[in-house]
Coordinates of C-alpha atoms in Angstrom, one line a residue:
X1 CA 16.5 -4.8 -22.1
X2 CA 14.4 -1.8 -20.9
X3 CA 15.1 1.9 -22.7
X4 CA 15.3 4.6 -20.5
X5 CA 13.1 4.9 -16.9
X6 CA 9.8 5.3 -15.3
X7 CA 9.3 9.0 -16.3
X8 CA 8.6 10.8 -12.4
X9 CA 5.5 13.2 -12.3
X10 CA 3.5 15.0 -9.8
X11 CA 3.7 17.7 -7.7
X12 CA 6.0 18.2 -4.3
X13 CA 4.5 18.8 -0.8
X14 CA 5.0 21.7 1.3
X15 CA 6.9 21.0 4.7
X16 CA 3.3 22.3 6.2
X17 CA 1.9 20.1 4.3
X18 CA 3.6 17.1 4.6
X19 CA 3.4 17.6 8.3
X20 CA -0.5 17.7 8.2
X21 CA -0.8 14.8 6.2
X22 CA 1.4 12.7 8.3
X23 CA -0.6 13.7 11.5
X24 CA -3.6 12.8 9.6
X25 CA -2.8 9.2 8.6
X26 CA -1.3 8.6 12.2
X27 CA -4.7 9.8 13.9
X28 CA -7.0 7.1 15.2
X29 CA -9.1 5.2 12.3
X30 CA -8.1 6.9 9.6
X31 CA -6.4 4.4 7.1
X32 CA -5.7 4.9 3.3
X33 CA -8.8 5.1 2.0
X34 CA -10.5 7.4 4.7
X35 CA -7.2 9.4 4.1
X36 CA -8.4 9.9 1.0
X37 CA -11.9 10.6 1.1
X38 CA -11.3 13.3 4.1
X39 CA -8.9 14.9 1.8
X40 CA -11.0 15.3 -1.4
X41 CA -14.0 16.5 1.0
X42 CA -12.2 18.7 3.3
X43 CA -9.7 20.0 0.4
X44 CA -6.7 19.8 2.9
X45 CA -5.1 17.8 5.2
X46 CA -5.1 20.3 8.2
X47 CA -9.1 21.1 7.5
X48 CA -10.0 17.4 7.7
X49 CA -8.0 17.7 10.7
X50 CA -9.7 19.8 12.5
X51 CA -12.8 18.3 11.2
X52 CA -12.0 14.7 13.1
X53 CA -13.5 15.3 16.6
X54 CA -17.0 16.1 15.1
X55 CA -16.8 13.9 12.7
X56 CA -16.3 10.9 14.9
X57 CA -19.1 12.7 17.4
X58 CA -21.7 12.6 14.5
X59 CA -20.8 8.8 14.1
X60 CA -21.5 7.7 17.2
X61 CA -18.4 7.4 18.9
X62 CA -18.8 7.6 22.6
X63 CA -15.2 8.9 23.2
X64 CA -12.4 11.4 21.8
X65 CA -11.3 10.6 18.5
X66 CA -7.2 10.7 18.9
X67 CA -5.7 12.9 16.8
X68 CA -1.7 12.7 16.1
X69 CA -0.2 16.7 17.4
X70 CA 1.9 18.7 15.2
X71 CA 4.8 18.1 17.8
X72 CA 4.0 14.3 17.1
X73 CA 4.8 14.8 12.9
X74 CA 7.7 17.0 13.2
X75 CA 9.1 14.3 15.4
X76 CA 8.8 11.0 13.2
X77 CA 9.7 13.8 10.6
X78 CA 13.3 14.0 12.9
X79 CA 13.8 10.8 13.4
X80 CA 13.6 9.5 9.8
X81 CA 15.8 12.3 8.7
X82 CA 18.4 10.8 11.2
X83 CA 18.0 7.4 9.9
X84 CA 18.5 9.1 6.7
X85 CA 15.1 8.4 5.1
X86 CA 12.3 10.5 3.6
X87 CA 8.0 10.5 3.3
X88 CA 6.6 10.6 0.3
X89 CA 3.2 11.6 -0.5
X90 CA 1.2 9.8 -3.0
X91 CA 1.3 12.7 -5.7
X92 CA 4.9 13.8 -4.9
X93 CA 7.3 12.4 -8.0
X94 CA 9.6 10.2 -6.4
X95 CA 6.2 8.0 -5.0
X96 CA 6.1 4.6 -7.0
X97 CA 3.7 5.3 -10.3
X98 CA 2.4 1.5 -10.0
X99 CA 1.7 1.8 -6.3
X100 CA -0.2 5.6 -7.0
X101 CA -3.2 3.6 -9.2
X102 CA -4.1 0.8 -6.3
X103 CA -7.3 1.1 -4.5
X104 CA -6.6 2.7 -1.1
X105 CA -2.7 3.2 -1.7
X106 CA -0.3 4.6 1.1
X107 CA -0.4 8.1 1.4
X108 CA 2.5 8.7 2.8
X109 CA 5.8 5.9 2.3
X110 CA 8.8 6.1 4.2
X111 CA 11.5 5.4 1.9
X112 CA 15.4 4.8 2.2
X113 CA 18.0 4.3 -0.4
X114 CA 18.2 4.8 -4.1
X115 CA 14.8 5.5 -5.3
X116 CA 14.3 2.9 -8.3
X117 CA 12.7 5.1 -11.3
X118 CA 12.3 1.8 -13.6
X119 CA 9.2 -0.6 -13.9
X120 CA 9.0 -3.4 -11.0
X121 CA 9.2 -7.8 -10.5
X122 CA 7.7 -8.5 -7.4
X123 CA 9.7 -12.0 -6.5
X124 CA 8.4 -13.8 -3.6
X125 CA 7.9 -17.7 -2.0
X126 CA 8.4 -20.2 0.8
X127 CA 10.1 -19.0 3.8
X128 CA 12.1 -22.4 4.2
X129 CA 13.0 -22.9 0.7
X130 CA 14.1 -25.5 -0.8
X131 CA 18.2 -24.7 -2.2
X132 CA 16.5 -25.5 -5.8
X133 CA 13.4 -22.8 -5.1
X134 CA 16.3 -20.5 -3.9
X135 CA 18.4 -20.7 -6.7
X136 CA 15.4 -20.3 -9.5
X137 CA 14.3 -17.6 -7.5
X138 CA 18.2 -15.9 -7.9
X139 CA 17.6 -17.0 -11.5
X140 CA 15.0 -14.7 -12.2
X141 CA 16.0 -11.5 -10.3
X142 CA 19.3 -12.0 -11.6
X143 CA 17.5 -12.7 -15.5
X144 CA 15.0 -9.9 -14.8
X145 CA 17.3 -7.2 -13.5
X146 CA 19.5 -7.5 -16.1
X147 CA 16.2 -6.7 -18.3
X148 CA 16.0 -3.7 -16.4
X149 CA 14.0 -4.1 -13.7
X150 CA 14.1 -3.6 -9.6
X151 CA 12.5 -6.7 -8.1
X152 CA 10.7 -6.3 -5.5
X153 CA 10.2 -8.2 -2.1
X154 CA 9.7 -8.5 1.5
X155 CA 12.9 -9.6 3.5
X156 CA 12.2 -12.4 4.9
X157 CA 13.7 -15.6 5.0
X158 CA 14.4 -18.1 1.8
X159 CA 12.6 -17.2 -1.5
X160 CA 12.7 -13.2 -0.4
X161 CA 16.4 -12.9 0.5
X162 CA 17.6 -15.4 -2.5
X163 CA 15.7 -12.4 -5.0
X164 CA 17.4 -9.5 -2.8
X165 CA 20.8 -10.8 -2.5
X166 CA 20.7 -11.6 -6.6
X167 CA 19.6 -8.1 -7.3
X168 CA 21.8 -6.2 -5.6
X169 CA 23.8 -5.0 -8.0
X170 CA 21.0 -4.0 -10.2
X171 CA 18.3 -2.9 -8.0
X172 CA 15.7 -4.5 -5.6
X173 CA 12.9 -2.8 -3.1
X174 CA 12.3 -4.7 0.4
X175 CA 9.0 -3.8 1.6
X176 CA 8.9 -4.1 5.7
X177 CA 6.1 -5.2 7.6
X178 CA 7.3 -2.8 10.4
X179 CA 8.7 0.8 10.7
X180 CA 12.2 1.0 8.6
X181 CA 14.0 1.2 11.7
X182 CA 12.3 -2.8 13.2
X183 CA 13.1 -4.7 10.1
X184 CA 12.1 -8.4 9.7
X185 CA 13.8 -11.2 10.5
X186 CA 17.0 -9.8 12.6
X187 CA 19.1 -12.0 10.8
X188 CA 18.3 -9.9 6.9
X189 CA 19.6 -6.6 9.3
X190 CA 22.6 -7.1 7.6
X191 CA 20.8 -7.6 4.1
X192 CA 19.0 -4.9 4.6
X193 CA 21.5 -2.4 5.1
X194 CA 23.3 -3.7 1.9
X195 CA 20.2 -2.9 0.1
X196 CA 19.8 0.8 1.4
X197 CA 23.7 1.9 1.0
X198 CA 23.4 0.2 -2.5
X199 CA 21.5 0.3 -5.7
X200 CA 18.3 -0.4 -3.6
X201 CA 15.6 1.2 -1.1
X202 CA 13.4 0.3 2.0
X203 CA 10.2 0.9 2.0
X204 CA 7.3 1.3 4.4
X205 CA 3.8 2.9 5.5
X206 CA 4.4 2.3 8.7
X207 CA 5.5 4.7 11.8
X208 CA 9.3 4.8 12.9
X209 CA 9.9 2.2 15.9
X210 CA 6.4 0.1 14.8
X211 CA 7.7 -3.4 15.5
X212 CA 5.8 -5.4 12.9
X213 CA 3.0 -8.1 13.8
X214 CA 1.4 -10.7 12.3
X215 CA -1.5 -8.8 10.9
X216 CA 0.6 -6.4 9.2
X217 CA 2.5 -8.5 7.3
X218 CA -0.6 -8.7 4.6
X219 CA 0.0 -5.1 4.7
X220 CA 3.5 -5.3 3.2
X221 CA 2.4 -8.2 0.6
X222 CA -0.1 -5.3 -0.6
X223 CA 3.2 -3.2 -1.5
X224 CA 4.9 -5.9 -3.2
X225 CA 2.3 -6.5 -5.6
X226 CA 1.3 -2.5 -5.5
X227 CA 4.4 -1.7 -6.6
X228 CA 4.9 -4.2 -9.4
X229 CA 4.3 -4.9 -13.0
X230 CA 4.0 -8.6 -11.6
X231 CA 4.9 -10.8 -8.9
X232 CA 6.5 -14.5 -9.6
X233 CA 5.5 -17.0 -6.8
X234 CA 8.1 -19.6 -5.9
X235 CA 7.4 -21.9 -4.1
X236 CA 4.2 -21.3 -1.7
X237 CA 2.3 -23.4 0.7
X238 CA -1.2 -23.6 1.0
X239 CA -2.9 -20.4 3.0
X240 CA 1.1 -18.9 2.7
X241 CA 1.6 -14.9 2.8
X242 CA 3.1 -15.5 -1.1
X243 CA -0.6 -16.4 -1.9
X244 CA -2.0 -13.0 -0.2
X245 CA 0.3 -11.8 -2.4
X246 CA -0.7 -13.1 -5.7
X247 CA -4.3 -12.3 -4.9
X248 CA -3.1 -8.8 -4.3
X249 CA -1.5 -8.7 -7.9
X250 CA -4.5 -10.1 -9.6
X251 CA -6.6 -7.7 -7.7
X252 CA -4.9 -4.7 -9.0
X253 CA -4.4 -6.2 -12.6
X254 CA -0.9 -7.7 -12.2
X255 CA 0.7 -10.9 -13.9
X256 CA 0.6 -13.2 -11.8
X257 CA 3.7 -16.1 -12.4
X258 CA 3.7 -19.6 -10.7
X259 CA 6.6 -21.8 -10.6
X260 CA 5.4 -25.4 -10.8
X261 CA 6.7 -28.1 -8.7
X262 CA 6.6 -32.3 -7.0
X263 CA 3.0 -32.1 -5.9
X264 CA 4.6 -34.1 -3.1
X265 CA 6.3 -31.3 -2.0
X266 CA 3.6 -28.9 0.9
X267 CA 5.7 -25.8 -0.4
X268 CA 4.4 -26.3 -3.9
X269 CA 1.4 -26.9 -3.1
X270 CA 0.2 -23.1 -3.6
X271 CA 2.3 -22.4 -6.5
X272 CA 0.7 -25.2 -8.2
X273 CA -3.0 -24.3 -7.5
X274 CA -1.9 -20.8 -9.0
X275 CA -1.3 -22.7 -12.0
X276 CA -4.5 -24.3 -12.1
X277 CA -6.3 -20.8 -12.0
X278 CA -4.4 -19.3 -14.6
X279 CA -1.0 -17.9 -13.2
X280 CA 1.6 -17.9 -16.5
X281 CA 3.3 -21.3 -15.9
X282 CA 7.0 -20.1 -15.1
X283 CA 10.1 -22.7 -15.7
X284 CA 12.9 -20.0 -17.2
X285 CA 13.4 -16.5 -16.2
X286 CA 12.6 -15.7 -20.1
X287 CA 9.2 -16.7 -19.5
X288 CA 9.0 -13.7 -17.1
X289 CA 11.1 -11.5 -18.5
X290 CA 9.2 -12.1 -22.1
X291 CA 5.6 -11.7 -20.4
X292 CA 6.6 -7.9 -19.0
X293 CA 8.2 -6.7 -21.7
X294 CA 4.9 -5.3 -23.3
X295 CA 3.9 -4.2 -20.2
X296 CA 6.7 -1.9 -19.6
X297 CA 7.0 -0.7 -23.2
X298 CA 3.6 0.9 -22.5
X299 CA 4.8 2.7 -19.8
X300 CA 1.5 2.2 -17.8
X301 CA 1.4 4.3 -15.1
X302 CA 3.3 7.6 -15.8
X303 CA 1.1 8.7 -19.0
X304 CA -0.5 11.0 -16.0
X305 CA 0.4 12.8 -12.7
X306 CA -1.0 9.7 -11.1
X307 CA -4.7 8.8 -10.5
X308 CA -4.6 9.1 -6.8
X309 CA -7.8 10.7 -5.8
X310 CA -5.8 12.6 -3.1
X311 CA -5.8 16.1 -4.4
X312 CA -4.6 18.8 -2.3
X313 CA -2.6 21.0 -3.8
X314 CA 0.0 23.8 -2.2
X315 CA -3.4 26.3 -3.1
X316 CA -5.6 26.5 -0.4
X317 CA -9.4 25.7 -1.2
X318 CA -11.5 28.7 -1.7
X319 CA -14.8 26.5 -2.6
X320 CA -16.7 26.2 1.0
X321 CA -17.0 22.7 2.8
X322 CA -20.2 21.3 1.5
X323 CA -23.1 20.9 4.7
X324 CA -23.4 18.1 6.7
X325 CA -26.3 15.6 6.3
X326 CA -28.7 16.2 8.7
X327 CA -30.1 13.4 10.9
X328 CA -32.8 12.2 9.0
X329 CA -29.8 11.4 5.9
X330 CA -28.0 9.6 8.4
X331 CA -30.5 7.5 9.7
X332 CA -31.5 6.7 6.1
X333 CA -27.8 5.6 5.1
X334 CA -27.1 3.4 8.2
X335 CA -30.4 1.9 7.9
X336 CA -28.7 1.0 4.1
X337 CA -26.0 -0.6 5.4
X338 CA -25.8 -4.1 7.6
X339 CA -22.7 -6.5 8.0
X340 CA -22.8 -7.7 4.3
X341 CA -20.2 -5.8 2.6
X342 CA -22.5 -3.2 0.2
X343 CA -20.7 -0.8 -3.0
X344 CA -21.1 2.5 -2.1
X345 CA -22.5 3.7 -5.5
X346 CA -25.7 0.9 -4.2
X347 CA -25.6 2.9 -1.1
X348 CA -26.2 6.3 -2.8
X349 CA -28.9 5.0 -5.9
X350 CA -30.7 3.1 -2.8
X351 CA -31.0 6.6 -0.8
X352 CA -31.2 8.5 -3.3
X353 CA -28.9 11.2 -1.4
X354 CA -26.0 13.2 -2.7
X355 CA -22.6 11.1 -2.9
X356 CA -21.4 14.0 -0.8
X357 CA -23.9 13.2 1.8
X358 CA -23.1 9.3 1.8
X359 CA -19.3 9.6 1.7
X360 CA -19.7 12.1 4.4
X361 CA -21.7 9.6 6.8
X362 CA -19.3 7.1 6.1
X363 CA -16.5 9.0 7.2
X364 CA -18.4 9.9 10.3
X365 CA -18.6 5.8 10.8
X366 CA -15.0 4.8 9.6
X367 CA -14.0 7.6 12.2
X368 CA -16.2 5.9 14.8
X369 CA -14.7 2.6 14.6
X370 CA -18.4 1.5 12.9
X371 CA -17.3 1.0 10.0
X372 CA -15.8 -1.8 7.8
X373 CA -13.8 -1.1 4.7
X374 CA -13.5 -4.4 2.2
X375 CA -11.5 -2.3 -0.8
X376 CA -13.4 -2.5 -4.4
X377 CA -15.9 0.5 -2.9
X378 CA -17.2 -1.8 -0.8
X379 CA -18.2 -0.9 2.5
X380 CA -20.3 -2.6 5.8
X381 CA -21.2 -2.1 9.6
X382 CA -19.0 -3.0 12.3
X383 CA -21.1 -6.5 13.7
X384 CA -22.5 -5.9 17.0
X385 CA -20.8 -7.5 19.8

């Protein structure tokens, strides 16, 4: 059994703010990790803001760079308080610690329900389980919440709502794919709601009314795993969204646990290749709950306010913007870059220019569209058509 709770840190957003950094991250090709890097630039959201229309000029962009209105913020701001949810920004307390340290985390998260202040089980698997997958996958949300953790998944169908509907009582997260207001599948509405009006909470980076596509579903395995200790897999074909998952947990430093099963059976299949690359062999919920327990007595990620890199303040800068690279710098970093993924430290030794300078003319690129992000700091060119 867990003592106590995640101890909350971090510092709360102005409304003026929160409004400029919500317009920010819903302006054309800015994602998390440009987010970032305009923000620690720029020293605010509203001066990277009015930054954007040059900055996507200097990259090469051949039209207007969109950038979301203040009219635009204060409205998604409306509607989620009538659907009775909040934003939180990354370095507000209430954000999830685990989720704060990933590489390119949300800055902003929608969130309804109880907010879940205790460490996190990320429990996910097959979409058409099989009734034994389901009910080990009960087993260990029911095992692990009792332990004193949320668990953590993604509302869909079999393994998902199995771990959801044995958590209730205890706590579980359901990360959406979509805006909180388009959950995924129609028939977990219900679920859903159960979860929110509960002991649990929605979560999502993306806008109210965003009806959720296929390619953003990787998007909401990145949150599982972001915002857990560990993930158990149960049950997972080859090339399934449970195995983006994992990947995502190993990638950030997670446990990753694998459920073995018939190799006969195609939704084992994945689970059991975890196993042969080193996932902690699962067959009791002790094994899981045993494995985190050392984990979460080190309290990982609250020993600090967070380790972001997103740090505006509610102080204005008084430290000038640093100058722009001039043309010759920009031809020179380009010139380093091709469509072979490159870290950005190689970027700046191979120039020889100031890091400002280099994250700078990637900024201008991202903001361009020319410009690939691959996580890990590594960066390349948008291939030519």
């Amino acid at each position: 059994m867990l003592n106590g709770s995640v101890r909350r840190s971090g510092i709360a957003l102005t409304e003026r703010q929160k409004i400029a950094w919500l317009r920010l991250i819903r302006s054309d090709n800015v994602g998390p990790a440009t987010f970032r890097d305009l923000i620690n630039h720029f020293g605010t959201a509203e001066a990277a803001l009015d930054a954007l229309p040059e900055l996507s000029r200097r990259g090469g962009s051949d039209r207007s760079v969109r950038v979301a209105t203040a009219d635009d913020a204060a409205r998604e701001l409306e509607i989620a308080h009538r659907f009775g949810a909040v934003f939180v920004g990354i370095g507000e307390p209430d954000y999830p610690p685990a989720l704060r340290e990933i590489d390119g985390a949300p800055p902003l998260l929608a969130m309804k329900g109880k907010v879940a202040a205790r460490p996190s089980l990320g429990v996910v698997g097959s979409r058409n389980a099989s009734v034994s997958g389901a009910k080990f996958a009960a087993m260990i949300a029911r095992d692990a919440g009792a332990a004193g953790y949320v668990i953590t998944s993604g509302l869909a169908r079999g393994i998902d709502t199995a771990a959801h509907r044995a958590s209730l009582h205890t706590g579980t997260i359901a990360a959406l794919a979509g805006g909180l207001d388009r959950p995924y599948p129609p028939e977990n509405v219900g679920l859903l709601q159960e979860i929110v009006s509960g002991e649990g909470l929605a979560i999502s980076e993306m806008p109210f009314g965003w009806e959720p596509r296929a390619r953003d579903f990787p998007r909401r395995n990145r949150l599982i795993a972001g915002v857990s200790l560990g993930v158990a897999v149960v049950e997972a074909a080859n090339r399934s969204g449970s195995l983006i998952t994992s990947r995502y947990a190993a990638d950030f430093g997670r446990l990753v646990f694998a459920v073995p099963g018939s190799p006969l059976d195609p939704r084992c299949h994945g689970t059991n290749d975890l196993l042969k690359q080193g996932a902690t062999v699962t067959t009791s919920p002790a094994d899981v709950v045993e494995a985190l327990a050392p984990l979460s007595r080190d309290d990982l990620f609250t020993r600090s306010s967070g380790n972001s890199g997103v740090t505006e303040s509610a102080v204005e800068p008084t430290q000038p913007t640093p100058r722009a690279p001039d043309d010759s710098d920009r031809s020179q970093i380009v010139e380093a870059l091709g469509p072979t993924p490159v870290d950005i430290d190689d970027v700046i030794r191979h120039t020889g220019l100031s890091a400002s300078a280099v994250h700078l003319v990637l900024l201008e690129l991202d903001l361009a569209g020319q410009l690939c992000r691959h996580g890990a700091n590594l960066v390349s060119l948008v291939p030519a058509d």
